[in-house]
Amino acid sequence: MKLSILTTGGTIEKTYNEHDGSLKNNFSVLDSLLRQLRLPDIEITHIPVMNKDSLDMTDSDREIILNRTRENMTKSNAILILHGTDTMEITGEYLNSNLQNLKIPIVMTGAMRPYEFRDSDALQNVTEALLALKLASPGVYVVMHNRVLKFPGVFKDREKLHFTKD
């Protein structure tokens, strides 16, 4: 399987700065995360798109994500997008509306706690997303917390801290 992974930042990729105590999107943690998994039949291409908290994303950023997704659809059997959970539903709806006649699955995932934290959900969510990419039909999805949700109508339940569907 040929897989393109687009990284955009978000909580999943926030790192802790010991000097000032801040959590920021400084660099991608994807390589570190993937080293923990056995992925013998996946050829991965990492496409760094941006390193932003999703609350700071603009419509222009979503257009960049859309264009990078389009560029990689013919080179890949599937696309995984690491994205912040706060606006994942907005980007997912945007991709779903602008990508017609999909021939591959596009999965978005993230984390409620940064990958570097001991109690992070990042590894679980990426692992589930990788499996979902092999099994899902073409479309745009959010995969997190043991759920595979296809757009349209996916949203973050801010009270229960998981994604759900209308």
PDB file of N, CA and C in Angstrom, residues 21-91:
ATOM      1  N   GLY A  21       8.044  26.537  29.273  1.00  0.00           N
ATOM      2  CA  GLY A  21       6.859  25.803  29.712  1.00  0.00           C
ATOM      3  C   GLY A  21       5.710  25.806  28.720  1.00  0.00           C
ATOM      4  N   SER A  22       5.986  26.145  27.476  1.00  0.00           N
ATOM      5  CA  SER A  22       4.909  26.229  26.479  1.00  0.00           C
ATOM      6  C   SER A  22       4.756  24.933  25.677  1.00  0.00           C
ATOM      7  N   LEU A  23       3.576  24.765  25.140  1.00  0.00           N
ATOM      8  CA  LEU A  23       3.282  23.691  24.184  1.00  0.00           C
ATOM      9  C   LEU A  23       3.076  24.357  22.834  1.00  0.00           C
ATOM     10  N   LYS A  24       3.878  23.968  21.850  1.00  0.00           N
ATOM     11  CA  LYS A  24       3.786  24.609  20.539  1.00  0.00           C
ATOM     12  C   LYS A  24       3.941  23.587  19.431  1.00  0.00           C
ATOM     13  N   ASN A  25       3.490  23.977  18.262  1.00  0.00           N
ATOM     14  CA  ASN A  25       3.702  23.188  17.057  1.00  0.00           C
ATOM     15  C   ASN A  25       5.022  23.629  16.432  1.00  0.00           C
ATOM     16  N   ASN A  26       6.118  22.995  16.852  1.00  0.00           N
ATOM     17  CA  ASN A  26       7.447  23.361  16.357  1.00  0.00           C
ATOM     18  C   ASN A  26       7.914  22.466  15.218  1.00  0.00           C
ATOM     19  N   PHE A  27       7.575  21.174  15.286  1.00  0.00           N
ATOM     20  CA  PHE A  27       8.013  20.215  14.269  1.00  0.00           C
ATOM     21  C   PHE A  27       7.074  19.011  14.306  1.00  0.00           C
ATOM     22  N   SER A  28       7.150  18.197  13.267  1.00  0.00           N
ATOM     23  CA  SER A  28       6.295  17.016  13.196  1.00  0.00           C
ATOM     24  C   SER A  28       6.856  15.888  14.063  1.00  0.00           C
ATOM     25  N   VAL A  29       5.972  15.185  14.751  1.00  0.00           N
ATOM     26  CA  VAL A  29       6.353  14.034  15.570  1.00  0.00           C
ATOM     27  C   VAL A  29       6.074  12.723  14.830  1.00  0.00           C
ATOM     28  N   LEU A  30       5.688  12.821  13.568  1.00  0.00           N
ATOM     29  CA  LEU A  30       5.263  11.638  12.815  1.00  0.00           C
ATOM     30  C   LEU A  30       6.305  10.527  12.805  1.00  0.00           C
ATOM     31  N   ASP A  31       7.549  10.830  12.501  1.00  0.00           N
ATOM     32  CA  ASP A  31       8.565   9.773  12.416  1.00  0.00           C
ATOM     33  C   ASP A  31       8.721   9.042  13.744  1.00  0.00           C
ATOM     34  N   SER A  32       8.728   9.773  14.833  1.00  0.00           N
ATOM     35  CA  SER A  32       8.835   9.164  16.157  1.00  0.00           C
ATOM     36  C   SER A  32       7.642   8.259  16.445  1.00  0.00           C
ATOM     37  N   LEU A  33       6.476   8.707  16.092  1.00  0.00           N
ATOM     38  CA  LEU A  33       5.257   7.934  16.308  1.00  0.00           C
ATOM     39  C   LEU A  33       5.262   6.650  15.470  1.00  0.00           C
ATOM     40  N   LEU A  34       5.611   6.770  14.197  1.00  0.00           N
ATOM     41  CA  LEU A  34       5.595   5.601  13.303  1.00  0.00           C
ATOM     42  C   LEU A  34       6.644   4.560  13.671  1.00  0.00           C
ATOM     43  N   ARG A  35       7.753   4.965  14.276  1.00  0.00           N
ATOM     44  CA  ARG A  35       8.799   4.009  14.687  1.00  0.00           C
ATOM     45  C   ARG A  35       8.281   3.005  15.705  1.00  0.00           C
ATOM     46  N   GLN A  36       7.198   3.310  16.384  1.00  0.00           N
ATOM     47  CA  GLN A  36       6.643   2.406  17.386  1.00  0.00           C
ATOM     48  C   GLN A  36       5.752   1.323  16.779  1.00  0.00           C
ATOM     49  N   LEU A  37       5.470   1.429  15.499  1.00  0.00           N
ATOM     50  CA  LEU A  37       4.534   0.516  14.849  1.00  0.00           C
ATOM     51  C   LEU A  37       5.240  -0.399  13.852  1.00  0.00           C
ATOM     52  N   ARG A  38       4.699  -1.584  13.667  1.00  0.00           N
ATOM     53  CA  ARG A  38       5.189  -2.488  12.629  1.00  0.00           C
ATOM     54  C   ARG A  38       4.313  -2.290  11.406  1.00  0.00           C
ATOM     55  N   LEU A  39       4.906  -1.788  10.355  1.00  0.00           N
ATOM     56  CA  LEU A  39       4.155  -1.456   9.141  1.00  0.00           C
ATOM     57  C   LEU A  39       4.881  -2.027   7.918  1.00  0.00           C
ATOM     58  N   PRO A  40       4.971  -3.363   7.839  1.00  0.00           N
ATOM     59  CA  PRO A  40       5.788  -3.973   6.785  1.00  0.00           C
ATOM     60  C   PRO A  40       5.253  -3.801   5.367  1.00  0.00           C
ATOM     61  N   ASP A  41       3.982  -3.579   5.211  1.00  0.00           N
ATOM     62  CA  ASP A  41       3.429  -3.526   3.850  1.00  0.00           C
ATOM     63  C   ASP A  41       2.907  -2.145   3.463  1.00  0.00           C
ATOM     64  N   ILE A  42       3.440  -1.118   4.119  1.00  0.00           N
ATOM     65  CA  ILE A  42       3.021   0.248   3.798  1.00  0.00           C
ATOM     66  C   ILE A  42       4.243   1.071   3.403  1.00  0.00           C
ATOM     67  N   GLU A  43       4.168   1.675   2.230  1.00  0.00           N
ATOM     68  CA  GLU A  43       5.200   2.600   1.769  1.00  0.00           C
ATOM     69  C   GLU A  43       4.687   4.011   2.063  1.00  0.00           C
ATOM     70  N   ILE A  44       5.328   4.667   3.019  1.00  0.00           N
ATOM     71  CA  ILE A  44       4.834   5.957   3.507  1.00  0.00           C
ATOM     72  C   ILE A  44       5.629   7.117   2.935  1.00  0.00           C
ATOM     73  N   THR A  45       4.897   8.124   2.461  1.00  0.00           N
ATOM     74  CA  THR A  45       5.480   9.387   2.061  1.00  0.00           C
ATOM     75  C   THR A  45       4.928  10.452   2.996  1.00  0.00           C
ATOM     76  N   HIS A  46       5.833  11.136   3.699  1.00  0.00           N
ATOM     77  CA  HIS A  46       5.432  12.188   4.638  1.00  0.00           C
ATOM     78  C   HIS A  46       5.444  13.513   3.903  1.00  0.00           C
ATOM     79  N   ILE A  47       4.316  14.208   3.919  1.00  0.00           N
ATOM     80  CA  ILE A  47       4.203  15.521   3.295  1.00  0.00           C
ATOM     81  C   ILE A  47       3.927  16.552   4.389  1.00  0.00           C
ATOM     82  N   PRO A  48       4.962  17.279   4.842  1.00  0.00           N
ATOM     83  CA  PRO A  48       4.719  18.336   5.825  1.00  0.00           C
ATOM     84  C   PRO A  48       4.001  19.502   5.143  1.00  0.00           C
ATOM     85  N   VAL A  49       2.813  19.828   5.608  1.00  0.00           N
ATOM     86  CA  VAL A  49       2.011  20.885   4.993  1.00  0.00           C
ATOM     87  C   VAL A  49       2.138  22.178   5.778  1.00  0.00           C
ATOM     88  N   MET A  50       1.966  22.087   7.082  1.00  0.00           N
ATOM     89  CA  MET A  50       2.103  23.249   7.966  1.00  0.00           C
ATOM     90  C   MET A  50       2.244  22.733   9.383  1.00  0.00           C
ATOM     91  N   ASN A  51       2.516  23.610  10.309  1.00  0.00           N
ATOM     92  CA  ASN A  51       2.637  23.246  11.718  1.00  0.00           C
ATOM     93  C   ASN A  51       1.850  24.252  12.534  1.00  0.00           C
ATOM     94  N   LYS A  52       0.520  24.080  12.553  1.00  0.00           N
ATOM     95  CA  LYS A  52      -0.358  25.065  13.193  1.00  0.00           C
ATOM     96  C   LYS A  52      -1.322  24.407  14.162  1.00  0.00           C
ATOM     97  N   ASP A  53      -1.661  25.147  15.181  1.00  0.00           N
ATOM     98  CA  ASP A  53      -2.817  24.793  15.994  1.00  0.00           C
ATOM     99  C   ASP A  53      -4.020  24.997  15.082  1.00  0.00           C
ATOM    100  N   SER A  54      -4.949  24.065  15.064  1.00  0.00           N
ATOM    101  CA  SER A  54      -6.059  24.185  14.119  1.00  0.00           C
ATOM    102  C   SER A  54      -6.948  25.399  14.396  1.00  0.00           C
ATOM    103  N   LEU A  55      -6.928  25.913  15.617  1.00  0.00           N
ATOM    104  CA  LEU A  55      -7.688  27.133  15.904  1.00  0.00           C
ATOM    105  C   LEU A  55      -7.133  28.337  15.144  1.00  0.00           C
ATOM    106  N   ASP A  56      -5.873  28.237  14.710  1.00  0.00           N
ATOM    107  CA  ASP A  56      -5.242  29.316  13.950  1.00  0.00           C
ATOM    108  C   ASP A  56      -5.367  29.123  12.440  1.00  0.00           C
ATOM    109  N   MET A  57      -5.977  28.032  12.007  1.00  0.00           N
ATOM    110  CA  MET A  57      -6.109  27.771  10.571  1.00  0.00           C
ATOM    111  C   MET A  57      -7.120  28.713   9.937  1.00  0.00           C
ATOM    112  N   THR A  58      -6.808  29.077   8.716  1.00  0.00           N
ATOM    113  CA  THR A  58      -7.662  29.974   7.939  1.00  0.00           C
ATOM    114  C   THR A  58      -8.226  29.219   6.738  1.00  0.00           C
ATOM    115  N   ASP A  59      -9.116  29.860   6.009  1.00  0.00           N
ATOM    116  CA  ASP A  59      -9.617  29.268   4.765  1.00  0.00           C
ATOM    117  C   ASP A  59      -8.475  29.044   3.781  1.00  0.00           C
ATOM    118  N   SER A  60      -7.493  29.919   3.782  1.00  0.00           N
ATOM    119  CA  SER A  60      -6.319  29.746   2.906  1.00  0.00           C
ATOM    120  C   SER A  60      -5.549  28.485   3.282  1.00  0.00           C
ATOM    121  N   ASP A  61      -5.441  28.208   4.580  1.00  0.00           N
ATOM    122  CA  ASP A  61      -4.774  26.981   5.028  1.00  0.00           C
ATOM    123  C   ASP A  61      -5.543  25.744   4.565  1.00  0.00           C
ATOM    124  N   ARG A  62      -6.859  25.800   4.641  1.00  0.00           N
ATOM    125  CA  ARG A  62      -7.674  24.671   4.194  1.00  0.00           C
ATOM    126  C   ARG A  62      -7.524  24.454   2.685  1.00  0.00           C
ATOM    127  N   GLU A  63      -7.380  25.538   1.958  1.00  0.00           N
ATOM    128  CA  GLU A  63      -7.150  25.431   0.511  1.00  0.00           C
ATOM    129  C   GLU A  63      -5.798  24.761   0.244  1.00  0.00           C
ATOM    130  N   ILE A  64      -4.803  25.073   1.042  1.00  0.00           N
ATOM    131  CA  ILE A  64      -3.487  24.428   0.903  1.00  0.00           C
ATOM    132  C   ILE A  64      -3.609  22.935   1.184  1.00  0.00           C
ATOM    133  N   ILE A  65      -4.327  22.575   2.247  1.00  0.00           N
ATOM    134  CA  ILE A  65      -4.529  21.158   2.582  1.00  0.00           C
ATOM    135  C   ILE A  65      -5.261  20.456   1.440  1.00  0.00           C
ATOM    136  N   LEU A  66      -6.297  21.087   0.908  1.00  0.00           N
ATOM    137  CA  LEU A  66      -7.035  20.523  -0.229  1.00  0.00           C
ATOM    138  C   LEU A  66      -6.102  20.300  -1.421  1.00  0.00           C
ATOM    139  N   ASN A  67      -5.300  21.286  -1.759  1.00  0.00           N
ATOM    140  CA  ASN A  67      -4.398  21.164  -2.913  1.00  0.00           C
ATOM    141  C   ASN A  67      -3.350  20.082  -2.703  1.00  0.00           C
ATOM    142  N   ARG A  68      -2.796  19.986  -1.504  1.00  0.00           N
ATOM    143  CA  ARG A  68      -1.796  18.937  -1.220  1.00  0.00           C
ATOM    144  C   ARG A  68      -2.442  17.563  -1.250  1.00  0.00           C
ATOM    145  N   THR A  69      -3.698  17.482  -0.806  1.00  0.00           N
ATOM    146  CA  THR A  69      -4.429  16.217  -0.886  1.00  0.00           C
ATOM    147  C   THR A  69      -4.627  15.831  -2.343  1.00  0.00           C
ATOM    148  N   ARG A  70      -5.103  16.766  -3.151  1.00  0.00           N
ATOM    149  CA  ARG A  70      -5.309  16.498  -4.594  1.00  0.00           C
ATOM    150  C   ARG A  70      -4.018  16.045  -5.270  1.00  0.00           C
ATOM    151  N   GLU A  71      -2.913  16.724  -4.961  1.00  0.00           N
ATOM    152  CA  GLU A  71      -1.624  16.396  -5.573  1.00  0.00           C
ATOM    153  C   GLU A  71      -1.202  14.960  -5.289  1.00  0.00           C
ATOM    154  N   ASN A  72      -1.608  14.427  -4.151  1.00  0.00           N
ATOM    155  CA  ASN A  72      -1.142  13.105  -3.744  1.00  0.00           C
ATOM    156  C   ASN A  72      -2.150  11.986  -3.984  1.00  0.00           C
ATOM    157  N   MET A  73      -3.349  12.313  -4.429  1.00  0.00           N
ATOM    158  CA  MET A  73      -4.371  11.282  -4.629  1.00  0.00           C
ATOM    159  C   MET A  73      -3.987  10.281  -5.718  1.00  0.00           C
ATOM    160  N   THR A  74      -3.303  10.701  -6.751  1.00  0.00           N
ATOM    161  CA  THR A  74      -2.942   9.774  -7.823  1.00  0.00           C
ATOM    162  C   THR A  74      -1.660   9.006  -7.516  1.00  0.00           C
ATOM    163  N   LYS A  75      -0.914   9.439  -6.500  1.00  0.00           N
ATOM    164  CA  LYS A  75       0.340   8.791  -6.128  1.00  0.00           C
ATOM    165  C   LYS A  75       0.160   7.778  -5.004  1.00  0.00           C
ATOM    166  N   SER A  76      -1.043   7.735  -4.424  1.00  0.00           N
ATOM    167  CA  SER A  76      -1.263   6.958  -3.201  1.00  0.00           C
ATOM    168  C   SER A  76      -2.520   6.112  -3.293  1.00  0.00           C
ATOM    169  N   ASN A  77      -2.539   5.052  -2.486  1.00  0.00           N
ATOM    170  CA  ASN A  77      -3.742   4.229  -2.335  1.00  0.00           C
ATOM    171  C   ASN A  77      -4.652   4.786  -1.253  1.00  0.00           C
ATOM    172  N   ALA A  78      -4.101   5.689  -0.428  1.00  0.00           N
ATOM    173  CA  ALA A  78      -4.855   6.293   0.666  1.00  0.00           C
ATOM    174  C   ALA A  78      -4.078   7.499   1.175  1.00  0.00           C
ATOM    175  N   ILE A  79      -4.806   8.390   1.870  1.00  0.00           N
ATOM    176  CA  ILE A  79      -4.173   9.582   2.456  1.00  0.00           C
ATOM    177  C   ILE A  79      -4.611   9.709   3.910  1.00  0.00           C
ATOM    178  N   LEU A  80      -3.631   9.942   4.767  1.00  0.00           N
ATOM    179  CA  LEU A  80      -3.874  10.213   6.179  1.00  0.00           C
ATOM    180  C   LEU A  80      -3.473  11.659   6.441  1.00  0.00           C
ATOM    181  N   ILE A  81      -4.336  12.390   7.133  1.00  0.00           N
ATOM    182  CA  ILE A  81      -4.052  13.779   7.472  1.00  0.00           C
ATOM    183  C   ILE A  81      -4.051  13.919   8.994  1.00  0.00           C
ATOM    184  N   LEU A  82      -2.896  14.297   9.560  1.00  0.00           N
ATOM    185  CA  LEU A  82      -2.835  14.620  10.984  1.00  0.00           C
ATOM    186  C   LEU A  82      -3.264  16.071  11.118  1.00  0.00           C
ATOM    187  N   HIS A  83      -4.249  16.309  11.980  1.00  0.00           N
ATOM    188  CA  HIS A  83      -4.902  17.623  12.036  1.00  0.00           C
ATOM    189  C   HIS A  83      -5.352  17.878  13.466  1.00  0.00           C
ATOM    190  N   GLY A  84      -5.405  19.121  13.845  1.00  0.00           N
ATOM    191  CA  GLY A  84      -5.933  19.485  15.161  1.00  0.00           C
ATOM    192  C   GLY A  84      -7.416  19.189  15.256  1.00  0.00           C
ATOM    193  N   THR A  85      -7.854  18.757  16.427  1.00  0.00           N
ATOM    194  CA  THR A  85      -9.251  18.342  16.587  1.00  0.00           C
ATOM    195  C   THR A  85     -10.232  19.504  16.679  1.00  0.00           C
ATOM    196  N   ASP A  86      -9.754  20.694  17.051  1.00  0.00           N
ATOM    197  CA  ASP A  86     -10.685  21.806  17.251  1.00  0.00           C
ATOM    198  C   ASP A  86     -11.398  22.246  15.977  1.00  0.00           C
ATOM    199  N   THR A  87     -10.745  22.129  14.842  1.00  0.00           N
ATOM    200  CA  THR A  87     -11.397  22.519  13.580  1.00  0.00           C
ATOM    201  C   THR A  87     -11.352  21.398  12.534  1.00  0.00           C
ATOM    202  N   MET A  88     -11.107  20.178  12.979  1.00  0.00           N
ATOM    203  CA  MET A  88     -11.053  19.038  12.063  1.00  0.00           C
ATOM    204  C   MET A  88     -12.350  18.897  11.271  1.00  0.00           C
ATOM    205  N   GLU A  89     -13.479  19.134  11.928  1.00  0.00           N
ATOM    206  CA  GLU A  89     -14.766  19.002  11.245  1.00  0.00           C
ATOM    207  C   GLU A  89     -14.916  20.015  10.113  1.00  0.00           C
ATOM    208  N   ILE A  90     -14.365  21.208  10.285  1.00  0.00           N
ATOM    209  CA  ILE A  90     -14.440  22.238   9.242  1.00  0.00           C
ATOM    210  C   ILE A  90     -13.608  21.821   8.035  1.00  0.00           C
ATOM    211  N   THR A  91     -12.377  21.377   8.291  1.00  0.00           N
ATOM    212  CA  THR A  91     -11.516  20.935   7.198  1.00  0.00           C
ATOM    213  C   THR A  91     -12.086  19.691   6.536  1.00  0.00           C
TER     214      THR A  91
END
